[in-house]
Coordinates of C-alpha atoms in Angstrom, one line a residue:
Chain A
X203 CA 0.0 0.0 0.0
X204 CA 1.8 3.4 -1.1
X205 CA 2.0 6.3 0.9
X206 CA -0.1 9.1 -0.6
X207 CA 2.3 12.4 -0.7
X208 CA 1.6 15.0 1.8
X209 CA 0.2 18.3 1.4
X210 CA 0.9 21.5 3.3
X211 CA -3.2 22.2 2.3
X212 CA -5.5 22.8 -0.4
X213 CA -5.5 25.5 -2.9
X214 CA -7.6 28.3 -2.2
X215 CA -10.5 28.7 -3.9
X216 CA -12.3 32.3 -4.9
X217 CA -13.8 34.5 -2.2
X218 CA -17.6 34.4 -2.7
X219 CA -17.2 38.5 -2.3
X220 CA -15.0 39.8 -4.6
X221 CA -13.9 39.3 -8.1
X222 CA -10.1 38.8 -6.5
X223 CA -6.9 40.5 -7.9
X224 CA -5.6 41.7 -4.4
X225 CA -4.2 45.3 -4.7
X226 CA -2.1 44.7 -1.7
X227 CA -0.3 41.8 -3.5
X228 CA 3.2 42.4 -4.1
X229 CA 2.8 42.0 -7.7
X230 CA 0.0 44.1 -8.0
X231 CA 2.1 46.8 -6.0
X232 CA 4.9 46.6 -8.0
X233 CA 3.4 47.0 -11.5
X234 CA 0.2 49.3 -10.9
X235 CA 1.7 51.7 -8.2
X236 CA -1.6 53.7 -9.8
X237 CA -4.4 53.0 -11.2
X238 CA -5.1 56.7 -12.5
X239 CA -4.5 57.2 -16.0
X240 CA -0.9 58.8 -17.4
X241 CA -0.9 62.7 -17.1
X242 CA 2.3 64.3 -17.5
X243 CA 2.6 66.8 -15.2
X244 CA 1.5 67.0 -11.0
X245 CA -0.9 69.4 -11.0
X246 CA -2.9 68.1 -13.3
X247 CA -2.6 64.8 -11.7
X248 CA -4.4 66.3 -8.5
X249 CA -6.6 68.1 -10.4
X250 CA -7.7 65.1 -12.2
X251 CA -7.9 62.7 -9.2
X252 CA -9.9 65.2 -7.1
X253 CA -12.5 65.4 -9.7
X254 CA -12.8 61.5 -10.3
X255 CA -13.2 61.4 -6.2
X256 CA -15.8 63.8 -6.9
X257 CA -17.7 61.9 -9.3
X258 CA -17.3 58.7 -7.9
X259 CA -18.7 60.1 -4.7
X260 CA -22.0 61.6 -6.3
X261 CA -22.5 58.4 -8.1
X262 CA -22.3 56.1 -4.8
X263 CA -24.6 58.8 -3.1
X264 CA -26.9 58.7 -6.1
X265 CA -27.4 54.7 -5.6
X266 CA -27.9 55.4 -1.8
X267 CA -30.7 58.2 -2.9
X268 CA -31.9 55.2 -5.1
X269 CA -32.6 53.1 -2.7
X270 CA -36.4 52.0 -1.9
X271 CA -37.3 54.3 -4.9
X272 CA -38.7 53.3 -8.4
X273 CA -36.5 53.4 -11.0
X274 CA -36.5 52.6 -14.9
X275 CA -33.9 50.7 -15.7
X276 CA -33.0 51.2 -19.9
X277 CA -31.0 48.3 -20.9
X278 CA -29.9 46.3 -24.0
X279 CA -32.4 45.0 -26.4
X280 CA -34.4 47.7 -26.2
X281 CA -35.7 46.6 -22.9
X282 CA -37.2 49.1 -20.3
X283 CA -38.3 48.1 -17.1
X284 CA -39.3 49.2 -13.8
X285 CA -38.4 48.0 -10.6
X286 CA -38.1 49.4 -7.0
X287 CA -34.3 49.5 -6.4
X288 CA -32.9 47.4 -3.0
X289 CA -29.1 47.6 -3.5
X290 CA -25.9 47.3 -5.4
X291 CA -23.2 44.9 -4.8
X292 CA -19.3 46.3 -3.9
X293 CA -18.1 45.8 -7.9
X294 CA -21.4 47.2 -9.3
X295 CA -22.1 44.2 -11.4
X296 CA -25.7 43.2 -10.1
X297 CA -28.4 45.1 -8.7
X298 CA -31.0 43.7 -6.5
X299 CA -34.6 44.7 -6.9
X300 CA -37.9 44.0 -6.3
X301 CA -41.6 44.2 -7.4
X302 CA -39.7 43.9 -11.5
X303 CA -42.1 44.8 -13.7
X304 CA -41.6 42.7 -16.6
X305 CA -43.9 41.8 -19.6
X306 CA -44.2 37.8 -18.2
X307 CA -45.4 39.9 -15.1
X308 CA -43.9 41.0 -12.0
X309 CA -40.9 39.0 -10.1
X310 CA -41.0 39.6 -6.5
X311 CA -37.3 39.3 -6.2
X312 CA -34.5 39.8 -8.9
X313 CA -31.2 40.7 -9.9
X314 CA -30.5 42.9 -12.5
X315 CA -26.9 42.3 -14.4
X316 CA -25.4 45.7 -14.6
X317 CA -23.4 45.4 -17.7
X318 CA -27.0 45.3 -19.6
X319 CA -28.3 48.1 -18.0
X320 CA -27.9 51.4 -20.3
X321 CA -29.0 54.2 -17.8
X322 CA -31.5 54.4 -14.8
X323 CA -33.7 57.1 -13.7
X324 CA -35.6 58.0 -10.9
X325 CA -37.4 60.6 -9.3
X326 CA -35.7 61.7 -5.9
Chain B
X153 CA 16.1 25.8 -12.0
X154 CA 14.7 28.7 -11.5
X155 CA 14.9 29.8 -7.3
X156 CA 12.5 32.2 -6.5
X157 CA 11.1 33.8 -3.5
X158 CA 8.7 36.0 -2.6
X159 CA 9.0 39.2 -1.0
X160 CA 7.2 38.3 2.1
X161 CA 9.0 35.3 2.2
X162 CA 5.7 33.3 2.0
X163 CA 7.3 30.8 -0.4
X164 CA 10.6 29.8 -1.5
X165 CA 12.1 26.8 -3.3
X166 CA 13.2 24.4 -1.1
X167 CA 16.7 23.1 -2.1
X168 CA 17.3 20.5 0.4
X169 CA 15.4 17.8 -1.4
X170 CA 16.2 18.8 -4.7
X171 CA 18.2 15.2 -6.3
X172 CA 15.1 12.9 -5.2
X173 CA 14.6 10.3 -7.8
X174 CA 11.6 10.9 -10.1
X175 CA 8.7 8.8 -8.2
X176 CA 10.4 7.6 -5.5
X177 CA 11.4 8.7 -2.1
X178 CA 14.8 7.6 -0.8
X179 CA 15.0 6.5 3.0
X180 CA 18.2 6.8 4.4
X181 CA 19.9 3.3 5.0
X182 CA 22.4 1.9 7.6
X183 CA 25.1 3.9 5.5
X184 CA 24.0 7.0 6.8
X185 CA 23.5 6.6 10.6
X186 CA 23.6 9.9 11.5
X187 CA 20.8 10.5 9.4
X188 CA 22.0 13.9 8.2
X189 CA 20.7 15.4 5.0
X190 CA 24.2 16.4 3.4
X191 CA 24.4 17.0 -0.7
X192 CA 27.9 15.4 -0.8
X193 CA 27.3 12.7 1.5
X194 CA 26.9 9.2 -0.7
X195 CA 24.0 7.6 -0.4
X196 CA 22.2 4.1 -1.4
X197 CA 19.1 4.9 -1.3
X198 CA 15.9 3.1 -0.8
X199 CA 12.7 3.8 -2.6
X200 CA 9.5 3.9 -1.4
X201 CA 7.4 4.6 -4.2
X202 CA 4.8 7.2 -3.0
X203 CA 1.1 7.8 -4.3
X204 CA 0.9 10.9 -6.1
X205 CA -1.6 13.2 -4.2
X206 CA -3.5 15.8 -6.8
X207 CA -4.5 19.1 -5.8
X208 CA -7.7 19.9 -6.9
X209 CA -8.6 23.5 -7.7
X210 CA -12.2 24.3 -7.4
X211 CA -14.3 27.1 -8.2
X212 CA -15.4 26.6 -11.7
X213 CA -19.3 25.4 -11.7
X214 CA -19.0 24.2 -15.4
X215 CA -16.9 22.4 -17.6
X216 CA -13.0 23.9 -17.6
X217 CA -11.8 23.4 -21.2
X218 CA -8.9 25.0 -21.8
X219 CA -6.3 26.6 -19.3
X220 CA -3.1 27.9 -20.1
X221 CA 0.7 28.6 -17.8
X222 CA 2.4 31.8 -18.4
X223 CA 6.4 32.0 -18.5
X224 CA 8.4 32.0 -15.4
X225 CA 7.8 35.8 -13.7
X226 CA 9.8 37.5 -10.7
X227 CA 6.6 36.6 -8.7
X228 CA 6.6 32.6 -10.0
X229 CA 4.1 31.2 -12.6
X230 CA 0.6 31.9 -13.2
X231 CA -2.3 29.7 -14.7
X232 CA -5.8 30.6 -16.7
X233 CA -8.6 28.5 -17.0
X234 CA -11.1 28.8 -19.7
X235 CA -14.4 27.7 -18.7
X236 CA -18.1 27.3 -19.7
X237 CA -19.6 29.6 -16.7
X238 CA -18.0 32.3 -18.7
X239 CA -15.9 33.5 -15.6
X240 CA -11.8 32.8 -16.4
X241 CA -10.2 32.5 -13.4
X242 CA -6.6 33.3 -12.8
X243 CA -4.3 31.2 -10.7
X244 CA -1.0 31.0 -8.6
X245 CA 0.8 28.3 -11.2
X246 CA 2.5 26.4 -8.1
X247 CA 0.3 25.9 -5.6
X248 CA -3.2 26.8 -7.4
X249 CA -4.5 29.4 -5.1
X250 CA -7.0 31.4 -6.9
X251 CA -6.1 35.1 -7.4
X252 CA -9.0 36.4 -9.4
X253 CA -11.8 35.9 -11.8
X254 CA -12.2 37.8 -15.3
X255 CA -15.8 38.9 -15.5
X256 CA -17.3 40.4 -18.5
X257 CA -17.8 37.7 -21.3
X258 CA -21.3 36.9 -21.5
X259 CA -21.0 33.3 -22.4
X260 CA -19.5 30.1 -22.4
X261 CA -15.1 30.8 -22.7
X262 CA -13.5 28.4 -25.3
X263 CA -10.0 29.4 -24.7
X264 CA -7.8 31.4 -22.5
X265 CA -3.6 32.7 -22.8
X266 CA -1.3 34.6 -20.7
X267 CA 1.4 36.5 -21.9
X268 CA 4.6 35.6 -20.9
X269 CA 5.2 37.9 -18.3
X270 CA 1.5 37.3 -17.0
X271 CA 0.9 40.7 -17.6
X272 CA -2.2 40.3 -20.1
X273 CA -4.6 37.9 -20.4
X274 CA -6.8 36.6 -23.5
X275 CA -9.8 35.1 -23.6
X276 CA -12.3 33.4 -26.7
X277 CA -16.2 32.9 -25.6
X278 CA -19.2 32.5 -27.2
X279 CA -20.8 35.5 -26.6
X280 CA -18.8 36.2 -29.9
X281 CA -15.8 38.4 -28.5
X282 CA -12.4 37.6 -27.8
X283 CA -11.0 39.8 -24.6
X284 CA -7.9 41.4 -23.6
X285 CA -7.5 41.8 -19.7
X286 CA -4.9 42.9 -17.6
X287 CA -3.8 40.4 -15.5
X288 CA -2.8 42.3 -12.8
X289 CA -5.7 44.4 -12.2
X290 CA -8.3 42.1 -13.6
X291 CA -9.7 44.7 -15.4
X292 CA -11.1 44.8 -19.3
X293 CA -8.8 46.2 -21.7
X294 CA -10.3 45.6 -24.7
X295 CA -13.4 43.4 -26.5
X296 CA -12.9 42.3 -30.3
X297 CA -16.0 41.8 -31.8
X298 CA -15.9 38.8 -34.1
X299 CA -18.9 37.4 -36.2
X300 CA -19.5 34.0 -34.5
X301 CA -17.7 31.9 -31.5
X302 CA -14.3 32.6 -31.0
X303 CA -12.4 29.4 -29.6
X304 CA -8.4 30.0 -29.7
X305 CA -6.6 32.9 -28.5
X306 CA -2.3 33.3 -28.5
X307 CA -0.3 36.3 -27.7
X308 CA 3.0 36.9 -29.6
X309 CA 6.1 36.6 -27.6
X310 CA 6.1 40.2 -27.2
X311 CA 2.6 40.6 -26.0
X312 CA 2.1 43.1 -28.8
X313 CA 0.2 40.9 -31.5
X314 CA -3.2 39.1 -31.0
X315 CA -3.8 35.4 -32.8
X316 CA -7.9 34.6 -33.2
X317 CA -9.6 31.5 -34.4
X318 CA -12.8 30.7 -34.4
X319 CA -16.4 29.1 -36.1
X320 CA -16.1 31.6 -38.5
X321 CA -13.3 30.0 -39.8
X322 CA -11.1 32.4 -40.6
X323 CA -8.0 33.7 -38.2
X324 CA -7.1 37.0 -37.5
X325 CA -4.8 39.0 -35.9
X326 CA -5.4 42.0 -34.2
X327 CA -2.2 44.6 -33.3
X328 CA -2.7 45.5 -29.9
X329 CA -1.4 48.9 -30.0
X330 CA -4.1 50.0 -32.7
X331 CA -6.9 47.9 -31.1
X332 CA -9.3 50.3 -33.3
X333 CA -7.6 49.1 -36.8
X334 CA -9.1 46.5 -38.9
X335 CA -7.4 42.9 -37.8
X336 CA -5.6 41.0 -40.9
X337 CA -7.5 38.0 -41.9
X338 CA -6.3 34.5 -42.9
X339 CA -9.1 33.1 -44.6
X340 CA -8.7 29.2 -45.7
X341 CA -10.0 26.5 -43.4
X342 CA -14.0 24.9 -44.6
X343 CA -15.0 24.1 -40.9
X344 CA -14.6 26.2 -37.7
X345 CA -11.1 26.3 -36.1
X346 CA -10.6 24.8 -33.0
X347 CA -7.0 26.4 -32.2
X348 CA -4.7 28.9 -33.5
X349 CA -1.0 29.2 -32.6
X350 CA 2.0 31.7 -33.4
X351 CA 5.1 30.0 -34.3
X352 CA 8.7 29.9 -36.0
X353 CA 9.5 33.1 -33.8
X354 CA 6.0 34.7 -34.5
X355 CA 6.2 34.7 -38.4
X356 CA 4.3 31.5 -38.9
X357 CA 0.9 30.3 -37.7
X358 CA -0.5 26.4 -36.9
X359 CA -4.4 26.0 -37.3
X360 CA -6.0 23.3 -36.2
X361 CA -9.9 23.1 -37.4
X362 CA -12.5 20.8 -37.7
X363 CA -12.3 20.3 -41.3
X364 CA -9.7 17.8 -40.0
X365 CA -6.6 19.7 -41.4
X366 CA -3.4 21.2 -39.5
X367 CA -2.4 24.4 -41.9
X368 CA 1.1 25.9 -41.4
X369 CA 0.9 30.2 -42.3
X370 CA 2.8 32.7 -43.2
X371 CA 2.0 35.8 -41.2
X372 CA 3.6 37.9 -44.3
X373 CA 1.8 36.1 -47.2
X374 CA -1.3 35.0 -45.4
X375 CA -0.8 31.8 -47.9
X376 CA -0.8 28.2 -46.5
X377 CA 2.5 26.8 -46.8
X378 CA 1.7 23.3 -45.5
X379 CA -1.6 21.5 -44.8
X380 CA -1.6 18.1 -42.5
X381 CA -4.9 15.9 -43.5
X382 CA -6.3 13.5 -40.5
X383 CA -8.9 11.3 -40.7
X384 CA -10.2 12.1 -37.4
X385 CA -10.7 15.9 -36.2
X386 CA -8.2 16.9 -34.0
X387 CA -8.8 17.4 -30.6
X388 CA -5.5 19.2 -29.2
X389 CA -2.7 21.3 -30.4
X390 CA 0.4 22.4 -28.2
X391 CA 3.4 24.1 -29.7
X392 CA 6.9 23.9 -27.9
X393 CA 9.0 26.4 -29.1
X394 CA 12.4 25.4 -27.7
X395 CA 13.0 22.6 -30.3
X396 CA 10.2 23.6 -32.4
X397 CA 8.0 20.4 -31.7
X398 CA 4.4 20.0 -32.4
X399 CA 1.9 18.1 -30.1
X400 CA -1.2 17.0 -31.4
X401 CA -4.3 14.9 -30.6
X402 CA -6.5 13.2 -32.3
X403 CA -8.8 9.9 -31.8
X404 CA -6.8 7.8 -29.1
X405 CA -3.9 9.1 -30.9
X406 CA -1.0 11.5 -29.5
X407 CA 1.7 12.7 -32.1
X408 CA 4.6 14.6 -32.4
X409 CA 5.2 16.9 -35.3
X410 CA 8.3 18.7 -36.4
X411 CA 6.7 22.6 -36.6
X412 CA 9.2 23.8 -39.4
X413 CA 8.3 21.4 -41.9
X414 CA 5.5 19.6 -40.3
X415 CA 7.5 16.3 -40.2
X416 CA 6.3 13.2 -38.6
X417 CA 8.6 12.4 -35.3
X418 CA 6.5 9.8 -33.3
X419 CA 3.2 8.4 -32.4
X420 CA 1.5 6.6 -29.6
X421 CA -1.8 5.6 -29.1
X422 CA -3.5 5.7 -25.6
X423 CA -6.2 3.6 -24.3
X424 CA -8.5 5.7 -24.7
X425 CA -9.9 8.6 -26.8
X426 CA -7.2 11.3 -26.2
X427 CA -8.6 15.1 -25.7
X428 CA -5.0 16.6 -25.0
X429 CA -1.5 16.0 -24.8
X430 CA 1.5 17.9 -23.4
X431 CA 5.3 17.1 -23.5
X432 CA 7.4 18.0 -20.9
X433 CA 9.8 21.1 -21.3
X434 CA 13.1 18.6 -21.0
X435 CA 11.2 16.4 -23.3
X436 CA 11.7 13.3 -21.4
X437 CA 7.8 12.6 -20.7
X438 CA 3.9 13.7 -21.9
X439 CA 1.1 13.8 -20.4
X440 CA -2.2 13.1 -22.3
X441 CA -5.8 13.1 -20.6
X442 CA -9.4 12.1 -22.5
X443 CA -12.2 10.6 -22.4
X444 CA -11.4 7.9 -19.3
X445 CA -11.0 10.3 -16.8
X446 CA -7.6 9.2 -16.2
X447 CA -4.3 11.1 -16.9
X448 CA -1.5 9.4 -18.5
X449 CA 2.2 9.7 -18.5
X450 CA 4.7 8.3 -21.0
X451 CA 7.9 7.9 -21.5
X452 CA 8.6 10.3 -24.6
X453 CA 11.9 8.5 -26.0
X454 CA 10.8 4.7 -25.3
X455 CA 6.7 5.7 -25.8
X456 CA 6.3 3.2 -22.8
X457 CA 3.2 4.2 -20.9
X458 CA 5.3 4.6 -16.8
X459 CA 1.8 5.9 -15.0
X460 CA -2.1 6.5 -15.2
X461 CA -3.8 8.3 -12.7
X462 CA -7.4 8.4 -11.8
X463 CA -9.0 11.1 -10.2
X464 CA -10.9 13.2 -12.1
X465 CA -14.7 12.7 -12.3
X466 CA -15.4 13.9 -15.7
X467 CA -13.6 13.4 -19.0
X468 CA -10.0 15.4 -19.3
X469 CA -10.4 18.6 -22.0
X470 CA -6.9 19.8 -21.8
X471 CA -3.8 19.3 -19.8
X472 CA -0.6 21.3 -19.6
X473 CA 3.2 20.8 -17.9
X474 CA 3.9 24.5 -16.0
X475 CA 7.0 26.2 -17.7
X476 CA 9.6 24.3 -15.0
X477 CA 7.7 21.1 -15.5
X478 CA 7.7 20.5 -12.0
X479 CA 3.5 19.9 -12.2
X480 CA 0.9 19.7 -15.2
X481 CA -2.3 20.7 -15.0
X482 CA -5.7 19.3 -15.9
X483 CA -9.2 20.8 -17.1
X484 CA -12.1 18.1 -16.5
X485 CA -15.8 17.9 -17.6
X486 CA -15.9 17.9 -13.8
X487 CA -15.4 21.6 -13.3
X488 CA -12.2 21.3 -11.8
X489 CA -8.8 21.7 -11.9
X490 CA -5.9 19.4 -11.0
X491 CA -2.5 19.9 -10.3
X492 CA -0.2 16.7 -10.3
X493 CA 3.4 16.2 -9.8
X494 CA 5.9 15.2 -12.3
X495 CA 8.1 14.1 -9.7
X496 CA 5.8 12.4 -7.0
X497 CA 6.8 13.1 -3.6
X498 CA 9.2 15.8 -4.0
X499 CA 8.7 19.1 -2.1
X500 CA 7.4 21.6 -4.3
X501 CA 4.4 24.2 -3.8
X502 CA 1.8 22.5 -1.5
X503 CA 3.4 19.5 -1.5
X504 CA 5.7 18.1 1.3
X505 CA 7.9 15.2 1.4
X506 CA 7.8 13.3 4.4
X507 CA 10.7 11.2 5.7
X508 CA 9.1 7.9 7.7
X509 CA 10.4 9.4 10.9
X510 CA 8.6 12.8 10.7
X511 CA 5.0 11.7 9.5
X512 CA 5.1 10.1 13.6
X513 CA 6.5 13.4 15.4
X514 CA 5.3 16.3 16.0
X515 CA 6.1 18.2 12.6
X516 CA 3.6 15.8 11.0
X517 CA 0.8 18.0 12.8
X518 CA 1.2 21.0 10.5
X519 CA 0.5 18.7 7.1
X520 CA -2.5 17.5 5.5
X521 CA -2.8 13.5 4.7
X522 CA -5.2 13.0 2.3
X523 CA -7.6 10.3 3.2
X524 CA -7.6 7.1 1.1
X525 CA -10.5 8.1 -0.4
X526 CA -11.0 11.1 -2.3
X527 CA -14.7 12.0 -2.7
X528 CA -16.3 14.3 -4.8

């Protein structure tokens, strides 16, 4: 009977919460020190950076001001539905709704891939 | 060998072990009383052949069938699988840890590369796109609309050239730097290709389709210059550059081509229906895996069949040695991922050898025996 070799343990598998690629990997350190695009000179940099925080910011307060609202949702296909919006995930790739209004009627419960979605609007 | 350690000092290549005899374990004997591990100490050794412990990479929910190693990086190897969930997943090559998953393609993904430097990452689905990604990041660098599936994808060795190949039958090749630019076209093959490889220092091209032909291109003159005829389709293609060999598969059938002229070198038929092949960078051994389940190892100058392994639950789509050949990797029906040692019990990324003494002490604590049984 052989000895079966021995491991030191099993590979990790993916985390259920994120799409991986860990910035604070050495790898990842060492050849995207950052992730904002090439502008020659500093100022512009700043400039630049201050304005995506800017934008980034009223986006992620726009989905909070979403929230519990009704929204049309224009996506692909020339599809257009409405659904009362519950919440985004952390990498914005699925939106959870609920009472979807759909023309096979209306699902309770749903997720809505965000790479089909075209645009969203809502009255505050 | 390539010695390599990682900034943290999480992993490095252990050198004590090193001049272990392929599948076997040596013990020392009464030569060596003092039992002290020594490089220039003679020994007779004893083997103990060991049982050669997969590591199983899960993650996948559907069929992996394709997966690819990239070149030997400052931060060790890397691996991408191709799968029909439509989420790549990108891997540490040596022990399998997962580092992150490509999401975008909206369909099943036929074939996956790295670059060399695992900088970039390609990937054919059949949402009817091939995607660039960067492989550090994870992020989407660019989608190439095609007209149907696209199966095959193959960087250049200098990242800067894309190879596609597809049910549309014809190949193309995108430059990189002027992703907007219309791709050249290599029109040709009657059936859908299956793979597409850059060889002969990027200037040539091997297509493998299902019109059961191998066609041999020039990049320049986008004319064939040789055509292989099968009378089965072929199921695999692999392309080794350093000595310009050519694996291919096809029925139970694994053989070895000469990729300059497309000469015959060798066959040997398996068992069983053969779904891929690999050979070994030193060229002593390949590696084939099909529709048994089991992996197979050969002898690559003798053909002799040395091992089989079973323990994959699903046929075998494609297997590959990692650029040290330390390991080779399998894609399964099954969903997973295996990683299997070319030299069984030798101390190399998860795995540990074990001297007799230790597996009773108290260092034995820290390692993982698999149980006899592997389940599902």
């Amino acid at each position: 009977m052989k000895t079966p070799v021995s491991v030191l343990r099993l590979p990790r598998g993916p985390d259920p919460n994120s799409r991986g690629f860990d910035p604070n990997s050495p790898r990842f350190i060492a050849l995207c020190p950052t992730t904002v695009s090439t502008s020659s000179s500093g100022s512009v940099d700043e400039e630049e950076q201050r304005l995506r925080s800017e934008l980034r910011e009223r986006f992620l307060r726009t989905l909070l001001l979403m929230t519990d609202k009704q929204v049309q949702f224009d996506m692909f296909e020339k599809v257009r539905v409405r659904a009362r919006f519950g919440a985004s995930d952390i990498d914005v790739l699925n939106f959870q709704v609920s009472d979807l209004e759909t023309p096979l009627g209306v699902q309770k419960e749903a997720l809505l891939r965000c790479h089909d979605v075209i645009s969203c609007s809502f009255e505050p | 060998m390539v010695e390599w350690k990682q900034q943290k000092g999480k992993w490095m290549k252990d050198t004590l072990i090193e001049e272990y005899m392929p599948c076997c374990m040596i013990i020392w004997t009464e030569h060596c009383k003092d039992g002290i591990l020594s490089h220039n100490r003679p020994r007779s050794p004893v083997s103990m052949a060991m049982r050669q412990t997969p590591l199983t990479c899960s993650g996948h929910t559907r069929p992996v069938v394709d997966l690819a190693f990239s070149g030997i990086t400052p931060y060790g190897y890397f691996l991408i699988s191709a799968c029909k969930d439509g989420k790549p997943m990108l891997r540490q090559g040596d022990t399998g840890d997962w580092i992150g998953t490509f999401l975008g393609h909206k369909g099943a993904v036929w074939g996956a590369t790295l670059n060399k430097e695992a900088t970039k990452a390609a990937t054919a689905a059949a949402d009817f796109t091939a995607k660039v990604w960067d492989a550090v990041t994870g992020d989407e660098v660019l989608t190439l609309a095609h007209k149907h599936i696209v199966k095959s994808v193959n960087f250049t060795q200098d990242s800067n050239y894309l190879l596609t190949g597809g049910n549309d039958k014809v190949l193309r090749i995108y430059d990189l730097g002027k992703p907007e630019a219309e791709p050249l076209e290599i029109a040709g093959h009657t059936s859908a290709i299956k793979k597409a490889l850059w060889c002969n220092n990027d200037q040539q091209i091997l297509s493998a389709a299902d019109d059961k032909t191998i066609r041999l291109w020039d990049k320049n003159t986008k004319e064939a210059v040789k055509t292989l005829s099968f009378d089965a389709s072929v199921s695999s293609m692999e392309y080794i550059p350093d000595g310009e060999i050519l694996v291919i598969t096809f029925g139970r059938t694994i053989a070895f081509y000469k990729a300059h002229s497309l000469d015959l070198i060798k066959t040997v038929d398996a068992p069983a229906s053969i779904h891929s092949a690999s050979l070994h960078p030193e060229k002593d051994f390949f590696v084939a895996g099909g529709d048994d389940f089991k992996l197979y190892k050969y002898d690559y100058t003798t053909k002799e069949e040395m091992e089989s392994y079973k323990g994959h639950f699903g046929p075998i789509h494609c297997v590959r040695f990692s650029p040290d050949g330390e390991l080779y990797a399998s894609g399964s029906e099954d969903g997973t991922l295996r990683l299997w040692q070319t030299a069984v019990g030798k101390t190399y990324g998860l795995w540990k050898c074990v001297l007799p003494e230790e597996l009773s002490s108290e260092n034995s604590e820290a390692l993982y025996c698999p149980p006899a049984e592997i389940k599902a």
